[in-house]
Amino acid sequence: MRTDTDTTTGMLLYAYAVARDADLPAAGLTAVAEVEGVTGRPVRAVRERGLMALVEAVPATEFDEAPLREHLEDLAWLERVARGHQRVVDAATALACVLPLRLATVYRDEAGVRRMLTAGHEELTTTLGRLDGRDEWAVKVWVPPRPGPEPDPAAGDRSGRAYLARRGAEARAREEARRHADETADSVHSTLLALAEEARLHPTRDTRLSGRPGRNVLNAAYLVRRERSDRFRSAVGTLADRPDGPLVELSGPWAPYSFVTRGTP
C-alpha cells in the first residue's frame, strides 16, 4: 500500500494498474470504465510518457491515510474493495498487458500519479515488455495424510525398550512423510517450471485454516506464455490424475500480480 494524500479537494485517486498507452485505446478504456470498481465511480486513465495508470476518484473520508488504516481492519470493507480492485484489473487484463498495483494504492491527485509514472518509467516499461503475452497461473498441491507405523504387537509392553522402539518408529514415519512431501513438491514444481518462464514460491497454507486434509506442500505462481497455456493446463491435469497422487489445484489465468517485480524461481 502506498498513500500520497491530501483532503483539500475531498477526493483522492485510487490507482489500479499501469499499462502502455498504446495498448489500451479509447474503446478498451471505455469497457474498463464500465466495470464497477472500489466505489462504483468511472475508471479513467492518467497518461504520462507513453504509459497510463488506471485510476478512480475515491473519497478522502474513506481512503485518506487515517481512515484507510482503520478500514483495513474491517474484513467486510476489505473484501468489498478487494473484489472491486480485482474486477477492474481483470477487465483491463482481458484487453492489454497491465501491471496490477497493490490494493489501496492511493494518490493525492493526477500530479502524484504522473510523478509515479515518470520516476518508474524505465522499470515499468521493461516489466510490461517482460510480461506481455503472459499470464499467471496459481498451483497448490496437497499431500494426503500418510498412515502411521503399524501397531506393535508388544504395544502393551511398558518397558523402556518398547517405549523407545515406538518413539523411534513414529519419528521414522514423520521423517518419511516429510521426505515424501518434499519430493512431491519438487517433482510438481520442476515439471511445471519447464513450461513456464518464471515462478514464485509462496508460503504454504496452514492446514488448520485450509479446511483440507493433508499437508499443503506447494503454493506457487507460474508465468506462462499464452500459447503454452493449453500445455500447462494439460500438465497440471496429468499430475492431478496420478493414482494415489497428490491433490493439485489450478486457478487462472490471472493478471501477473506475482511477477511485477523480479524474483527467483
Short mmCIF file of C-alpha atoms in Angstrom, two decimals:
data_model
loop_
_atom_site.label_atom_id
_atom_site.label_comp_id
_atom_site.label_asym_id
_atom_site.label_seq_id
_atom_site.Cartn_x
_atom_site.Cartn_y
_atom_site.Cartn_z
CA MET A 1 0.00 0.00 0.00
CA ARG A 2 1.30 3.46 -0.88
CA THR A 3 -0.51 6.68 0.01
CA ASP A 4 0.09 10.29 -1.04
CA THR A 5 -2.92 12.07 0.31
CA ASP A 6 -4.45 15.49 0.91
CA THR A 7 -8.04 16.17 1.86
CA THR A 8 -8.31 19.69 0.44
CA THR A 9 -10.40 18.53 -2.52
CA GLY A 10 -12.23 15.80 -0.64
CA MET A 11 -11.30 13.26 -3.35
CA LEU A 12 -8.23 11.14 -3.96
CA LEU A 13 -7.17 8.88 -6.84
CA TYR A 14 -7.18 5.13 -6.33
CA ALA A 15 -4.74 3.51 -8.78
CA TYR A 16 -5.43 0.01 -10.11
CA ALA A 17 -2.81 -0.77 -12.72
CA VAL A 18 -0.30 0.57 -15.22
CA ALA A 19 -0.34 -0.15 -18.96
CA ARG A 20 1.28 1.15 -22.10
CA ASP A 21 -0.79 3.97 -23.54
CA ALA A 22 -0.96 2.38 -26.99
CA ASP A 23 -2.15 -0.97 -25.63
CA LEU A 24 -5.44 0.29 -24.23
CA PRO A 25 -7.09 2.60 -26.79
CA ALA A 26 -10.27 4.57 -26.17
CA ALA A 27 -12.63 1.66 -26.84
CA GLY A 28 -10.82 -0.57 -24.37
CA LEU A 29 -10.70 2.16 -21.76
CA THR A 30 -14.43 2.69 -22.17
CA ALA A 31 -15.02 -1.01 -21.50
CA VAL A 32 -12.91 -0.89 -18.35
CA ALA A 33 -14.67 2.28 -17.20
CA GLU A 34 -17.98 0.40 -17.22
CA VAL A 35 -16.71 -2.10 -14.65
CA GLU A 36 -17.69 -1.37 -11.06
CA GLY A 37 -14.56 -0.65 -9.06
CA VAL A 38 -14.00 0.06 -5.39
CA THR A 39 -16.61 2.85 -5.15
CA GLY A 40 -18.57 2.48 -8.39
CA ARG A 41 -17.21 5.67 -9.97
CA PRO A 42 -15.87 5.53 -13.55
CA VAL A 43 -12.31 4.35 -14.07
CA ARG A 44 -10.21 6.65 -16.25
CA ALA A 45 -6.62 6.97 -17.43
CA VAL A 46 -3.84 9.30 -16.32
CA ARG A 47 -1.25 9.36 -19.10
CA GLU A 48 2.44 10.21 -18.98
CA ARG A 49 5.36 9.41 -21.33
CA GLY A 50 3.62 6.59 -23.19
CA LEU A 51 2.25 4.98 -20.04
CA MET A 52 -1.15 5.16 -18.39
CA ALA A 53 -2.40 4.50 -14.91
CA LEU A 54 -5.99 3.35 -14.45
CA VAL A 55 -7.49 5.37 -11.61
CA GLU A 56 -10.79 6.06 -9.89
CA ALA A 57 -11.77 9.07 -7.80
CA VAL A 58 -12.42 7.98 -4.20
CA PRO A 59 -13.46 9.96 -1.11
CA ALA A 60 -10.70 11.07 1.23
CA THR A 61 -13.02 10.36 4.16
CA GLU A 62 -12.65 6.68 3.32
CA PHE A 63 -9.24 6.38 1.66
CA ASP A 64 -7.08 9.00 3.36
CA GLU A 65 -4.28 7.60 5.46
CA ALA A 66 -6.01 7.58 8.87
CA PRO A 67 -9.42 6.19 7.81
CA LEU A 68 -7.73 3.75 5.47
CA ARG A 69 -5.76 2.24 8.35
CA GLU A 70 -9.00 1.70 10.21
CA HIS A 71 -10.81 0.25 7.19
CA LEU A 72 -8.03 -2.26 6.56
CA GLU A 73 -9.02 -3.86 9.88
CA ASP A 74 -12.62 -4.21 8.66
CA LEU A 75 -12.84 -7.54 6.84
CA ALA A 76 -16.16 -6.73 5.14
CA TRP A 77 -14.81 -3.42 3.83
CA LEU A 78 -11.56 -5.04 2.78
CA GLU A 79 -13.37 -7.79 0.88
CA ARG A 80 -15.55 -5.26 -0.96
CA VAL A 81 -12.55 -3.18 -2.00
CA ALA A 82 -10.52 -6.25 -2.98
CA ARG A 83 -13.34 -7.51 -5.20
CA GLY A 84 -13.71 -4.12 -6.88
CA HIS A 85 -9.96 -3.90 -7.39
CA GLN A 86 -9.90 -7.38 -8.92
CA ARG A 87 -12.81 -6.64 -11.27
CA VAL A 88 -11.06 -3.63 -12.77
CA VAL A 89 -7.70 -5.38 -13.09
CA ASP A 90 -9.32 -8.43 -14.70
CA ALA A 91 -11.22 -6.28 -17.19
CA ALA A 92 -8.05 -4.44 -18.17
CA THR A 93 -6.01 -7.66 -18.36
CA ALA A 94 -8.50 -9.09 -20.86
CA LEU A 95 -7.65 -6.22 -23.21
CA ALA A 96 -3.98 -5.42 -22.64
CA CYS A 97 -0.86 -6.23 -20.68
CA VAL A 98 -1.16 -4.43 -17.36
CA LEU A 99 0.88 -4.24 -14.18
CA PRO A 100 -1.56 -4.54 -11.28
CA LEU A 101 -0.79 -2.26 -8.36
CA ARG A 102 -1.14 -3.21 -4.72
CA LEU A 103 -4.52 -2.99 -3.07
CA ALA A 104 -5.31 0.52 -1.78
CA THR A 105 -2.63 2.39 -3.71
CA VAL A 106 -3.86 5.97 -3.42
CA TYR A 107 -2.54 9.32 -4.71
CA ARG A 108 -3.44 12.88 -3.86
CA ASP A 109 -4.01 13.98 -7.44
CA GLU A 110 -3.02 13.44 -11.06
CA ALA A 111 0.34 15.12 -10.48
CA GLY A 112 1.21 12.41 -7.96
CA VAL A 113 0.22 9.69 -10.42
CA ARG A 114 2.32 11.27 -13.16
CA ARG A 115 5.30 11.51 -10.84
CA MET A 116 4.98 7.77 -10.21
CA LEU A 117 4.86 7.04 -13.94
CA THR A 118 7.84 9.30 -14.61
CA ALA A 119 10.01 8.09 -11.75
CA GLY A 120 9.37 4.44 -12.57
CA HIS A 121 9.20 4.81 -16.35
CA GLU A 122 12.18 2.62 -17.20
CA GLU A 123 11.29 -0.17 -14.79
CA LEU A 124 7.58 -0.08 -15.68
CA THR A 125 8.30 -0.17 -19.42
CA THR A 126 10.77 -3.03 -19.03
CA THR A 127 8.38 -5.04 -16.87
CA LEU A 128 5.49 -4.54 -19.28
CA GLY A 129 7.68 -5.90 -22.06
CA ARG A 130 8.68 -8.88 -19.93
CA LEU A 131 5.09 -9.76 -19.05
CA ASP A 132 3.40 -9.01 -22.36
CA GLY A 133 1.58 -12.05 -23.76
CA ARG A 134 1.89 -13.97 -20.50
CA ASP A 135 -0.50 -14.91 -17.70
CA GLU A 136 -0.13 -16.00 -14.12
CA TRP A 137 -1.39 -19.45 -13.11
CA ALA A 138 -1.65 -20.47 -9.46
CA VAL A 139 -1.00 -24.04 -8.38
CA LYS A 140 -1.46 -25.57 -4.94
CA VAL A 141 -0.50 -29.14 -4.11
CA TRP A 142 -1.82 -31.10 -1.13
CA VAL A 143 -0.37 -34.40 0.06
CA PRO A 144 -2.91 -36.61 1.87
CA PRO A 145 -2.09 -37.85 5.37
CA ARG A 146 0.15 -40.89 5.40
CA PRO A 147 -0.65 -43.82 7.70
CA GLY A 148 1.39 -44.07 10.85
CA PRO A 149 3.58 -47.02 11.80
CA GLU A 150 1.97 -50.43 12.06
CA PRO A 151 0.79 -51.29 15.58
CA ASP A 152 3.44 -53.09 17.55
CA PRO A 153 2.24 -56.46 18.88
CA ALA A 154 4.20 -55.61 22.01
CA ALA A 155 2.45 -52.23 22.38
CA GLY A 156 1.29 -53.23 25.82
CA ASP A 157 4.87 -53.68 26.91
CA ARG A 158 5.62 -50.81 29.30
CA SER A 159 9.36 -51.38 29.34
CA GLY A 160 11.76 -48.59 28.43
CA ARG A 161 13.00 -50.55 25.44
CA ALA A 162 9.48 -50.87 23.99
CA TYR A 163 8.80 -47.17 24.60
CA LEU A 164 11.97 -46.16 22.73
CA ALA A 165 11.12 -48.51 19.88
CA ARG A 166 7.67 -46.94 19.50
CA ARG A 167 9.10 -43.41 19.60
CA GLY A 168 11.70 -44.40 17.01
CA ALA A 169 9.06 -45.82 14.68
CA GLU A 170 6.96 -42.67 14.99
CA ALA A 171 9.97 -40.45 14.26
CA ARG A 172 10.86 -42.51 11.18
CA ALA A 173 7.26 -42.29 9.96
CA ARG A 174 7.26 -38.49 10.35
CA GLU A 175 10.58 -38.19 8.55
CA GLU A 176 9.34 -40.42 5.72
CA ALA A 177 6.20 -38.28 5.41
CA ARG A 178 8.30 -35.10 5.22
CA ARG A 179 10.60 -36.63 2.64
CA HIS A 180 7.66 -37.80 0.53
CA ALA A 181 6.02 -34.36 0.74
CA ASP A 182 9.24 -32.57 -0.28
CA GLU A 183 9.82 -34.95 -3.18
CA THR A 184 6.23 -34.46 -4.36
CA ALA A 185 6.54 -30.67 -4.25
CA ASP A 186 9.89 -30.73 -6.06
CA SER A 187 8.56 -33.05 -8.76
CA VAL A 188 5.45 -30.98 -9.48
CA HIS A 189 7.37 -27.71 -9.41
CA SER A 190 10.09 -28.99 -11.77
CA THR A 191 7.52 -30.29 -14.24
CA LEU A 192 5.56 -27.02 -14.34
CA LEU A 193 8.60 -24.75 -14.29
CA ALA A 194 9.75 -26.37 -17.53
CA LEU A 195 6.61 -24.97 -19.18
CA ALA A 196 6.79 -21.55 -17.54
CA GLU A 197 9.11 -18.58 -17.90
CA GLU A 198 9.22 -17.70 -14.23
CA ALA A 199 7.80 -18.94 -10.95
CA ARG A 200 7.21 -17.62 -7.47
CA LEU A 201 7.04 -19.89 -4.44
CA HIS A 202 4.61 -18.52 -1.87
CA PRO A 203 4.30 -19.68 1.75
CA THR A 204 2.32 -22.89 2.03
CA ARG A 205 -1.15 -22.78 3.54
CA ASP A 206 -1.74 -23.64 7.19
CA THR A 207 -3.58 -26.96 7.20
CA ARG A 208 -5.73 -25.82 10.11
CA LEU A 209 -7.04 -22.87 8.07
CA SER A 210 -7.33 -24.56 4.68
CA GLY A 211 -10.14 -26.95 5.52
CA ARG A 212 -8.38 -29.67 3.52
CA PRO A 213 -6.92 -32.90 4.85
CA GLY A 214 -3.23 -33.44 4.46
CA ARG A 215 -0.36 -31.01 4.05
CA ASN A 216 -0.04 -28.15 1.57
CA VAL A 217 3.42 -28.77 0.11
CA LEU A 218 3.38 -26.32 -2.80
CA ASN A 219 1.79 -22.90 -3.23
CA ALA A 220 3.25 -21.40 -6.38
CA ALA A 221 2.58 -18.98 -9.20
CA TYR A 222 3.81 -19.60 -12.76
CA LEU A 223 4.26 -17.06 -15.53
CA VAL A 224 3.20 -18.79 -18.74
CA ARG A 225 3.12 -17.61 -22.35
CA ARG A 226 -0.45 -17.69 -23.63
CA GLU A 227 0.45 -20.03 -26.48
CA ARG A 228 1.66 -22.52 -23.85
CA SER A 229 -1.42 -22.28 -21.65
CA ASP A 230 -3.03 -25.45 -23.01
CA ARG A 231 0.16 -27.45 -22.45
CA PHE A 232 0.46 -26.06 -18.94
CA ARG A 233 -3.13 -26.95 -18.05
CA SER A 234 -2.66 -30.41 -19.56
CA ALA A 235 0.47 -30.97 -17.47
CA VAL A 236 -1.39 -30.00 -14.32
CA GLY A 237 -4.20 -32.37 -15.25
CA THR A 238 -1.75 -35.22 -15.75
CA LEU A 239 -0.18 -34.57 -12.34
CA ALA A 240 -3.61 -34.45 -10.72
CA ASP A 241 -4.68 -37.74 -12.33
CA ARG A 242 -1.83 -39.83 -10.96
CA PRO A 243 -3.10 -42.84 -9.00
CA ASP A 244 -2.65 -42.23 -5.29
CA GLY A 245 -1.09 -38.90 -6.18
CA PRO A 246 -1.44 -35.51 -4.54
CA LEU A 247 -4.38 -33.17 -4.86
CA VAL A 248 -3.42 -30.47 -7.37
CA GLU A 249 -5.42 -27.23 -7.59
CA LEU A 250 -5.10 -24.91 -10.58
CA SER A 251 -6.54 -21.42 -10.90
CA GLY A 252 -6.12 -18.73 -13.54
CA PRO A 253 -5.29 -17.18 -15.79
CA TRP A 254 -4.69 -14.11 -13.67
CA ALA A 255 -3.02 -10.77 -14.12
CA PRO A 256 0.65 -11.30 -13.25
CA TYR A 257 0.47 -9.98 -9.68
CA SER A 258 3.34 -12.18 -8.51
CA PHE A 259 5.69 -11.11 -11.30
CA VAL A 260 5.54 -7.33 -11.27
CA THR A 261 8.94 -7.39 -9.59
CA ARG A 262 11.64 -9.89 -10.41
CA GLY A 263 12.43 -12.81 -8.19
CA THR A 264 13.96 -16.26 -8.30
CA PRO A 265 12.14 -19.50 -9.22
#
